[in-house]
Amino acid sequence: MKVRTEISNLCCCISRCEGDKLHLAEALGDSDREELSVQASSLLPGDSGMDACLRSGQQPQSVDEAPRPPDEEGLQTDGSSGPPGGSNKIEPSLQSLQKFVPMSFASYTQECYQFAGKRIVIQESIESFGAVVWPGATALCQYLEEHAEELSLQGAKTLEIGAGPGLVSIVASILGAQVTATDLPDVLGNLQYNLLRNTLNHTAHLPEVKELVWGKGLEQNFPKSTCYYDYLLASDVVYHHYFLDKLLSTMAYLCQPGTVLLWANKFRFSSDYEFLDKFKQVFDTTLLAEFQESSIKLFKGVLKWDAKC
């Protein structure tokens, strides 16, 4: 029997077993735990506080279909890379996307989002925090969509930290950005699958997938001489974990003169606000949007070059 879940105020619907509920609740605040509910074979209606700040068309809808391998979504049947019947100037990125193998989770759900005039289907699993679309991601996607021209996203070199299932990277790609989506090794397969499914043959620049462990191998894997980014994107990367200092140092390392960091987060714990205080010491910080009913804040950060983190 399929089980569907409504996660947090944004109705991020994902399938899961009853035993996973307690495991997930350990990393969530009280409000999140109260809002977690499970119904068999049905989805709860979306009446969350985020409805006030997100248009109804952006609420996820379940897609009743089994996951399909990426080659059914646009990869050529002969095993070669690139769109069928045409040249592909970004073949190296496609090769990078193909090298990660998805984790074998026991349960998946496929959710549908609507951004930038496109229907985006995301494969999610409750079995990994990095395989779930969290509230900050949809808030950041809406901001990118509504400010794409102002941000000059066309051709902008963009890196997402903690890309998870890839919704933000997909939206940025649809809006014209050259995206590098990063996360821990165990979620890169699902991230790759979602990126291929939603961007192959549909975007000017195919996003690249790279492993990024906060605070490790930065100079080796992201040398400043060759890795410059116009935008750094992050959503719901701050919660109850022990790597906040490494996250901040990674954010600072990846920023160079001219880099703009856009960070959206649901604030659940006192440690989230403590991180924000440290963030403001390292970055010139501007609050771009705040959704009080859902405790989501969206910040713009520009690195202070005299700051130490």
mmCIF file of C-alpha atoms in Angstrom:
data_model
loop_
_atom_site.group_PDB
_atom_site.id
_atom_site.type_symbol
_atom_site.label_atom_id
_atom_site.label_comp_id
_atom_site.label_asym_id
_atom_site.label_seq_id
_atom_site.Cartn_x
_atom_site.Cartn_y
_atom_site.Cartn_z
ATOM 1 C CA MET A 1 0.000 0.000 0.000
ATOM 2 C CA LYS A 2 1.300 3.401 -0.885
ATOM 3 C CA VAL A 3 1.475 5.902 1.925
ATOM 4 C CA ARG A 4 1.521 9.639 1.253
ATOM 5 C CA THR A 5 2.772 12.307 3.592
ATOM 6 C CA GLU A 6 2.248 16.034 3.960
ATOM 7 C CA ILE A 7 5.522 17.516 5.226
ATOM 8 C CA SER A 8 5.603 20.964 6.880
ATOM 9 C CA ASN A 9 3.590 24.032 5.893
ATOM 10 C CA LEU A 10 4.316 23.682 2.206
ATOM 11 C CA CYS A 11 2.500 20.366 1.607
ATOM 12 C CA CYS A 12 5.666 18.661 0.370
ATOM 13 C CA CYS A 13 4.024 15.304 -0.242
ATOM 14 C CA ILE A 14 6.239 12.267 -0.049
ATOM 15 C CA SER A 15 5.699 8.541 0.444
ATOM 16 C CA ARG A 16 6.973 6.864 3.571
ATOM 17 C CA CYS A 17 6.386 4.098 6.054
ATOM 18 C CA GLU A 18 5.055 4.713 9.573
ATOM 19 C CA GLY A 19 8.409 3.948 11.194
ATOM 20 C CA ASP A 20 10.105 6.780 9.280
ATOM 21 C CA LYS A 21 7.852 9.384 10.909
ATOM 22 C CA LEU A 22 9.718 9.371 14.214
ATOM 23 C CA HIS A 23 13.086 9.420 12.443
ATOM 24 C CA LEU A 24 12.162 12.511 10.447
ATOM 25 C CA ALA A 25 10.638 14.275 13.443
ATOM 26 C CA GLU A 26 13.976 14.222 15.255
ATOM 27 C CA ALA A 27 15.335 16.822 12.811
ATOM 28 C CA LEU A 28 12.224 19.014 12.751
ATOM 29 C CA GLY A 29 10.869 21.691 15.040
ATOM 30 C CA ASP A 30 7.673 21.412 17.064
ATOM 31 C CA SER A 31 5.572 23.063 14.365
ATOM 32 C CA ASP A 32 6.837 20.590 11.773
ATOM 33 C CA ARG A 33 6.092 17.615 13.986
ATOM 34 C CA GLU A 34 2.551 18.810 14.568
ATOM 35 C CA GLU A 35 1.995 19.207 10.849
ATOM 36 C CA LEU A 36 3.302 15.772 9.844
ATOM 37 C CA SER A 37 0.387 13.503 9.018
ATOM 38 C CA VAL A 38 -0.007 10.236 7.158
ATOM 39 C CA GLN A 39 -2.934 9.011 5.082
ATOM 40 C CA ALA A 40 -3.060 5.828 3.072
ATOM 41 C CA SER A 41 -3.675 6.097 -0.671
ATOM 42 C CA SER A 42 -4.574 9.806 -0.576
ATOM 43 C CA LEU A 43 -3.071 13.273 -0.271
ATOM 44 C CA LEU A 44 -4.135 15.831 2.281
ATOM 45 C CA PRO A 45 -5.458 19.112 0.853
ATOM 46 C CA GLY A 46 -3.008 22.008 0.813
ATOM 47 C CA ASP A 47 -4.183 24.601 3.338
ATOM 48 C CA SER A 48 -0.807 25.557 4.752
ATOM 49 C CA GLY A 49 0.420 29.011 5.676
ATOM 50 C CA MET A 50 2.760 28.994 2.687
ATOM 51 C CA ASP A 51 -0.313 29.043 0.437
ATOM 52 C CA ALA A 52 -0.478 32.746 1.220
ATOM 53 C CA CYS A 53 2.908 33.375 -0.329
ATOM 54 C CA LEU A 54 2.956 30.706 -3.020
ATOM 55 C CA ARG A 55 0.485 30.653 -5.886
ATOM 56 C CA SER A 56 -1.834 27.659 -5.992
ATOM 57 C CA GLY A 57 -0.160 26.425 -9.175
ATOM 58 C CA GLN A 58 3.088 25.936 -7.264
ATOM 59 C CA GLN A 59 1.697 23.417 -4.793
ATOM 60 C CA PRO A 60 3.057 19.935 -5.478
ATOM 61 C CA GLN A 61 0.706 17.415 -7.037
ATOM 62 C CA SER A 62 1.250 13.695 -6.959
ATOM 63 C CA VAL A 63 2.136 12.000 -10.219
ATOM 64 C CA ASP A 64 0.808 8.480 -10.373
ATOM 65 C CA GLU A 65 3.539 6.804 -12.322
ATOM 66 C CA ALA A 66 6.444 4.560 -11.494
ATOM 67 C CA PRO A 67 9.976 6.000 -11.656
ATOM 68 C CA ARG A 68 11.582 5.553 -15.046
ATOM 69 C CA PRO A 69 15.290 5.416 -15.779
ATOM 70 C CA PRO A 70 16.827 8.553 -17.291
ATOM 71 C CA ASP A 71 17.256 6.968 -20.723
ATOM 72 C CA GLU A 72 13.468 6.988 -21.085
ATOM 73 C CA GLU A 73 13.474 10.693 -20.380
ATOM 74 C CA GLY A 74 15.726 11.807 -23.227
ATOM 75 C CA LEU A 75 19.038 9.979 -23.316
ATOM 76 C CA GLN A 76 19.812 8.498 -26.690
ATOM 77 C CA THR A 77 19.195 4.799 -27.097
ATOM 78 C CA ASP A 78 22.672 4.238 -28.525
ATOM 79 C CA GLY A 79 24.220 5.259 -25.220
ATOM 80 C CA SER A 80 25.744 8.476 -26.529
ATOM 81 C CA SER A 81 25.292 11.758 -24.739
ATOM 82 C CA GLY A 82 23.410 14.796 -25.908
ATOM 83 C CA PRO A 83 19.968 15.555 -27.346
ATOM 84 C CA PRO A 84 18.908 13.216 -30.177
ATOM 85 C CA GLY A 85 19.295 14.623 -33.658
ATOM 86 C CA GLY A 86 21.280 17.717 -32.744
ATOM 87 C CA SER A 87 24.605 19.020 -31.539
ATOM 88 C CA ASN A 88 25.269 19.421 -27.839
ATOM 89 C CA LYS A 89 27.802 22.043 -26.832
ATOM 90 C CA ILE A 90 27.719 20.929 -23.217
ATOM 91 C CA GLU A 91 28.486 17.241 -23.585
ATOM 92 C CA PRO A 92 30.905 17.159 -20.605
ATOM 93 C CA SER A 93 28.079 18.196 -18.293
ATOM 94 C CA LEU A 94 25.883 15.388 -19.579
ATOM 95 C CA GLN A 95 28.668 12.881 -19.013
ATOM 96 C CA SER A 96 28.987 14.121 -15.453
ATOM 97 C CA LEU A 97 25.260 13.704 -14.901
ATOM 98 C CA GLN A 98 25.339 10.125 -16.120
ATOM 99 C CA LYS A 99 28.015 8.855 -13.781
ATOM 100 C CA PHE A 100 26.005 8.712 -10.540
ATOM 101 C CA VAL A 101 23.901 5.675 -9.637
ATOM 102 C CA PRO A 102 20.618 6.343 -7.781
ATOM 103 C CA MET A 103 20.241 4.916 -4.283
ATOM 104 C CA SER A 104 17.858 1.997 -3.998
ATOM 105 C CA PHE A 105 15.206 3.417 -1.683
ATOM 106 C CA ALA A 106 12.269 1.233 -0.660
ATOM 107 C CA SER A 107 9.698 3.905 -1.408
ATOM 108 C CA TYR A 108 9.442 6.866 -3.769
ATOM 109 C CA THR A 109 6.807 9.349 -4.748
ATOM 110 C CA GLN A 110 6.744 11.651 -7.747
ATOM 111 C CA GLU A 111 5.539 15.198 -7.125
ATOM 112 C CA CYS A 112 4.673 17.853 -9.687
ATOM 113 C CA TYR A 113 5.598 21.538 -9.335
ATOM 114 C CA GLN A 114 4.915 24.470 -11.651
ATOM 115 C CA PHE A 115 7.580 27.154 -12.082
ATOM 116 C CA ALA A 116 8.680 29.381 -14.948
ATOM 117 C CA GLY A 117 5.821 28.080 -17.068
ATOM 118 C CA LYS A 118 7.095 24.506 -16.843
ATOM 119 C CA ARG A 119 5.745 21.366 -15.232
ATOM 120 C CA ILE A 120 8.516 19.915 -13.075
ATOM 121 C CA VAL A 121 8.325 16.340 -11.823
ATOM 122 C CA ILE A 122 10.497 15.520 -8.810
ATOM 123 C CA GLN A 123 11.212 12.036 -7.517
ATOM 124 C CA GLU A 124 11.384 12.140 -3.713
ATOM 125 C CA SER A 125 11.936 9.674 -0.889
ATOM 126 C CA ILE A 126 11.482 10.100 2.849
ATOM 127 C CA GLU A 127 14.399 7.750 3.421
ATOM 128 C CA SER A 128 16.891 10.585 2.959
ATOM 129 C CA PHE A 129 16.682 14.217 4.059
ATOM 130 C CA GLY A 130 18.462 15.005 0.794
ATOM 131 C CA ALA A 131 15.731 13.388 -1.295
ATOM 132 C CA VAL A 132 12.928 15.659 -0.074
ATOM 133 C CA VAL A 133 11.833 19.107 -1.285
ATOM 134 C CA TRP A 134 11.750 21.335 1.816
ATOM 135 C CA PRO A 135 9.781 24.599 2.215
ATOM 136 C CA GLY A 136 12.739 26.922 1.657
ATOM 137 C CA ALA A 137 13.308 25.425 -1.791
ATOM 138 C CA THR A 138 9.886 26.383 -3.124
ATOM 139 C CA ALA A 139 10.196 29.861 -1.623
ATOM 140 C CA LEU A 140 13.566 30.336 -3.349
ATOM 141 C CA CYS A 141 12.166 28.987 -6.628
ATOM 142 C CA GLN A 142 9.353 31.508 -6.526
ATOM 143 C CA TYR A 143 11.814 34.332 -5.873
ATOM 144 C CA LEU A 144 14.006 33.272 -8.804
ATOM 145 C CA GLU A 145 10.970 33.041 -11.058
ATOM 146 C CA GLU A 146 9.626 36.463 -10.110
ATOM 147 C CA HIS A 147 13.026 38.215 -10.265
ATOM 148 C CA ALA A 148 14.708 36.370 -13.137
ATOM 149 C CA GLU A 149 15.130 39.497 -15.272
ATOM 150 C CA GLU A 150 16.356 41.592 -12.361
ATOM 151 C CA LEU A 151 18.865 38.882 -11.415
ATOM 152 C CA SER A 152 20.029 38.484 -15.032
ATOM 153 C CA LEU A 153 19.979 34.718 -14.752
ATOM 154 C CA GLN A 154 20.496 34.109 -18.468
ATOM 155 C CA GLY A 155 23.943 32.537 -18.675
ATOM 156 C CA ALA A 156 24.730 33.275 -15.023
ATOM 157 C CA LYS A 157 27.150 30.775 -13.511
ATOM 158 C CA THR A 158 25.319 29.377 -10.509
ATOM 159 C CA LEU A 159 26.113 26.794 -7.845
ATOM 160 C CA GLU A 160 23.567 25.289 -5.480
ATOM 161 C CA ILE A 161 24.741 24.047 -2.085
ATOM 162 C CA GLY A 162 22.752 21.097 -0.770
ATOM 163 C CA ALA A 163 20.699 20.687 -3.935
ATOM 164 C CA GLY A 164 18.839 17.634 -2.597
ATOM 165 C CA PRO A 165 16.317 16.388 -5.178
ATOM 166 C CA GLY A 166 17.188 19.345 -7.404
ATOM 167 C CA LEU A 167 14.092 21.564 -7.647
ATOM 168 C CA VAL A 168 15.986 24.859 -7.212
ATOM 169 C CA SER A 169 18.695 23.851 -9.694
ATOM 170 C CA ILE A 170 16.056 22.816 -12.219
ATOM 171 C CA VAL A 171 14.200 26.132 -11.940
ATOM 172 C CA ALA A 172 17.445 28.117 -12.210
ATOM 173 C CA SER A 173 18.349 26.096 -15.316
ATOM 174 C CA ILE A 174 14.950 26.704 -16.904
ATOM 175 C CA LEU A 175 15.470 30.422 -16.279
ATOM 176 C CA GLY A 176 18.726 30.272 -18.247
ATOM 177 C CA ALA A 177 21.441 29.871 -15.603
ATOM 178 C CA GLN A 178 24.500 27.631 -16.016
ATOM 179 C CA VAL A 179 24.011 25.503 -12.928
ATOM 180 C CA THR A 180 26.278 23.270 -10.883
ATOM 181 C CA ALA A 181 24.184 21.235 -8.421
ATOM 182 C CA THR A 182 26.063 19.868 -5.412
ATOM 183 C CA ASP A 183 25.333 17.608 -2.476
ATOM 184 C CA LEU A 184 26.594 14.584 -0.569
ATOM 185 C CA PRO A 185 27.424 11.397 -2.511
ATOM 186 C CA ASP A 186 24.418 9.379 -1.356
ATOM 187 C CA VAL A 187 21.848 11.732 -2.918
ATOM 188 C CA LEU A 188 23.615 12.540 -6.191
ATOM 189 C CA GLY A 189 21.952 9.671 -8.058
ATOM 190 C CA ASN A 190 18.431 10.901 -7.354
ATOM 191 C CA LEU A 191 19.545 14.484 -8.003
ATOM 192 C CA GLN A 192 20.957 13.393 -11.368
ATOM 193 C CA TYR A 193 17.744 11.580 -12.260
ATOM 194 C CA ASN A 194 15.579 14.635 -11.541
ATOM 195 C CA LEU A 195 17.890 17.007 -13.397
ATOM 196 C CA LEU A 196 17.990 14.822 -16.495
ATOM 197 C CA ARG A 197 14.260 14.292 -16.465
ATOM 198 C CA ASN A 198 13.439 17.994 -16.304
ATOM 199 C CA THR A 199 16.256 19.762 -18.164
ATOM 200 C CA LEU A 200 17.496 17.486 -20.946
ATOM 201 C CA ASN A 201 16.347 19.039 -24.251
ATOM 202 C CA HIS A 202 14.516 21.752 -22.297
ATOM 203 C CA THR A 203 17.218 24.177 -21.141
ATOM 204 C CA ALA A 204 19.963 26.171 -22.836
ATOM 205 C CA HIS A 205 22.570 24.895 -20.378
ATOM 206 C CA LEU A 206 22.461 21.377 -18.998
ATOM 207 C CA PRO A 207 23.246 21.462 -15.270
ATOM 208 C CA GLU A 208 26.299 19.717 -13.887
ATOM 209 C CA VAL A 209 26.284 17.515 -10.786
ATOM 210 C CA LYS A 210 29.240 17.534 -8.388
ATOM 211 C CA GLU A 211 29.935 16.078 -4.979
ATOM 212 C CA LEU A 212 30.426 18.673 -2.270
ATOM 213 C CA VAL A 213 31.125 17.770 1.351
ATOM 214 C CA TRP A 214 31.084 20.998 3.331
ATOM 215 C CA GLY A 215 34.544 22.035 4.416
ATOM 216 C CA LYS A 216 36.368 19.223 2.582
ATOM 217 C CA GLY A 217 38.384 19.242 -0.638
ATOM 218 C CA LEU A 218 37.295 22.739 -1.607
ATOM 219 C CA GLU A 219 40.583 23.892 -3.108
ATOM 220 C CA GLN A 220 41.012 20.605 -4.954
ATOM 221 C CA ASN A 221 37.464 20.248 -6.291
ATOM 222 C CA PHE A 222 36.495 23.914 -6.639
ATOM 223 C CA PRO A 223 39.714 25.859 -7.355
ATOM 224 C CA LYS A 224 39.138 29.589 -7.279
ATOM 225 C CA SER A 225 41.171 30.039 -10.459
ATOM 226 C CA THR A 226 38.582 28.184 -12.536
ATOM 227 C CA CYS A 227 35.420 28.068 -10.409
ATOM 228 C CA TYR A 228 33.771 31.472 -10.350
ATOM 229 C CA TYR A 229 30.047 31.771 -9.660
ATOM 230 C CA ASP A 230 27.716 34.714 -10.160
ATOM 231 C CA TYR A 231 25.213 33.160 -7.761
ATOM 232 C CA LEU A 232 25.358 30.757 -4.866
ATOM 233 C CA LEU A 233 21.969 29.231 -3.996
ATOM 234 C CA ALA A 234 21.013 27.485 -0.757
ATOM 235 C CA SER A 235 17.695 26.472 0.787
ATOM 236 C CA ASP A 236 16.958 24.808 4.119
ATOM 237 C CA VAL A 237 20.595 23.857 4.611
ATOM 238 C CA VAL A 238 20.440 25.146 8.195
ATOM 239 C CA TYR A 239 18.679 22.866 10.677
ATOM 240 C CA HIS A 240 19.664 20.669 13.617
ATOM 241 C CA HIS A 241 23.010 19.252 12.506
ATOM 242 C CA TYR A 242 26.645 19.521 13.551
ATOM 243 C CA PHE A 243 28.192 20.989 10.411
ATOM 244 C CA LEU A 244 27.008 24.583 10.526
ATOM 245 C CA ASP A 245 30.519 26.027 10.898
ATOM 246 C CA LYS A 246 31.709 23.984 7.916
ATOM 247 C CA LEU A 247 28.659 25.144 5.953
ATOM 248 C CA LEU A 248 29.498 28.789 6.652
ATOM 249 C CA SER A 249 33.156 28.362 5.717
ATOM 250 C CA THR A 250 32.100 26.602 2.501
ATOM 251 C CA MET A 251 29.729 29.434 1.610
ATOM 252 C CA ALA A 252 32.520 31.944 2.180
ATOM 253 C CA TYR A 253 35.059 29.953 0.156
ATOM 254 C CA LEU A 254 32.787 29.649 -2.877
ATOM 255 C CA CYS A 255 32.112 33.399 -2.982
ATOM 256 C CA GLN A 256 34.418 35.717 -4.908
ATOM 257 C CA PRO A 257 34.089 39.419 -5.786
ATOM 258 C CA GLY A 258 30.715 39.817 -7.485
ATOM 259 C CA THR A 259 29.209 36.571 -6.181
ATOM 260 C CA VAL A 260 25.718 36.904 -4.685
ATOM 261 C CA LEU A 261 24.463 34.308 -2.221
ATOM 262 C CA LEU A 262 20.700 33.707 -2.066
ATOM 263 C CA TRP A 263 19.726 31.683 0.997
ATOM 264 C CA ALA A 264 16.169 30.680 1.956
ATOM 265 C CA ASN A 265 15.475 28.831 5.190
ATOM 266 C CA LYS A 266 12.690 27.847 7.520
ATOM 267 C CA PHE A 267 13.785 28.878 11.009
ATOM 268 C CA ARG A 268 12.963 26.118 13.483
ATOM 269 C CA PHE A 269 15.581 26.180 16.244
ATOM 270 C CA SER A 270 17.570 28.690 18.279
ATOM 271 C CA SER A 271 20.675 27.306 16.560
ATOM 272 C CA ASP A 272 19.259 28.530 13.236
ATOM 273 C CA TYR A 273 19.264 32.082 14.536
ATOM 274 C CA GLU A 274 22.742 31.603 15.995
ATOM 275 C CA PHE A 275 23.919 30.612 12.526
ATOM 276 C CA LEU A 276 22.242 33.712 11.095
ATOM 277 C CA ASP A 277 24.194 35.889 13.536
ATOM 278 C CA LYS A 278 27.453 34.301 12.369
ATOM 279 C CA PHE A 279 26.327 34.604 8.754
ATOM 280 C CA LYS A 280 25.873 38.356 9.197
ATOM 281 C CA GLN A 281 29.423 38.641 10.511
ATOM 282 C CA VAL A 282 30.768 37.107 7.303
ATOM 283 C CA PHE A 283 28.294 38.466 4.739
ATOM 284 C CA ASP A 284 26.709 41.852 4.122
ATOM 285 C CA THR A 285 23.169 40.617 4.573
ATOM 286 C CA THR A 286 19.858 41.839 3.174
ATOM 287 C CA LEU A 287 16.472 40.343 4.036
ATOM 288 C CA LEU A 288 14.728 39.963 0.671
ATOM 289 C CA ALA A 289 11.512 38.284 1.792
ATOM 290 C CA GLU A 290 9.912 36.924 4.944
ATOM 291 C CA PHE A 291 6.902 34.667 5.331
ATOM 292 C CA GLN A 292 6.020 34.932 9.004
ATOM 293 C CA GLU A 293 3.258 32.336 8.902
ATOM 294 C CA SER A 294 5.727 29.695 7.757
ATOM 295 C CA SER A 295 8.897 31.046 9.462
ATOM 296 C CA ILE A 296 10.733 31.220 6.133
ATOM 297 C CA LYS A 297 13.257 33.985 5.499
ATOM 298 C CA LEU A 298 15.102 34.706 2.268
ATOM 299 C CA PHE A 299 18.445 36.510 2.467
ATOM 300 C CA LYS A 300 20.919 38.006 0.042
ATOM 301 C CA GLY A 301 24.537 37.783 1.145
ATOM 302 C CA VAL A 302 27.681 39.400 -0.257
ATOM 303 C CA LEU A 303 30.973 38.335 1.288
ATOM 304 C CA LYS A 304 32.763 40.817 3.536
ATOM 305 C CA TRP A 305 36.364 40.636 2.408
ATOM 306 C CA ASP A 306 37.733 41.606 5.807
ATOM 307 C CA ALA A 307 35.684 38.898 7.548
ATOM 308 C CA LYS A 308 37.154 35.726 9.001
ATOM 309 C CA CYS A 309 35.119 32.553 9.440
#
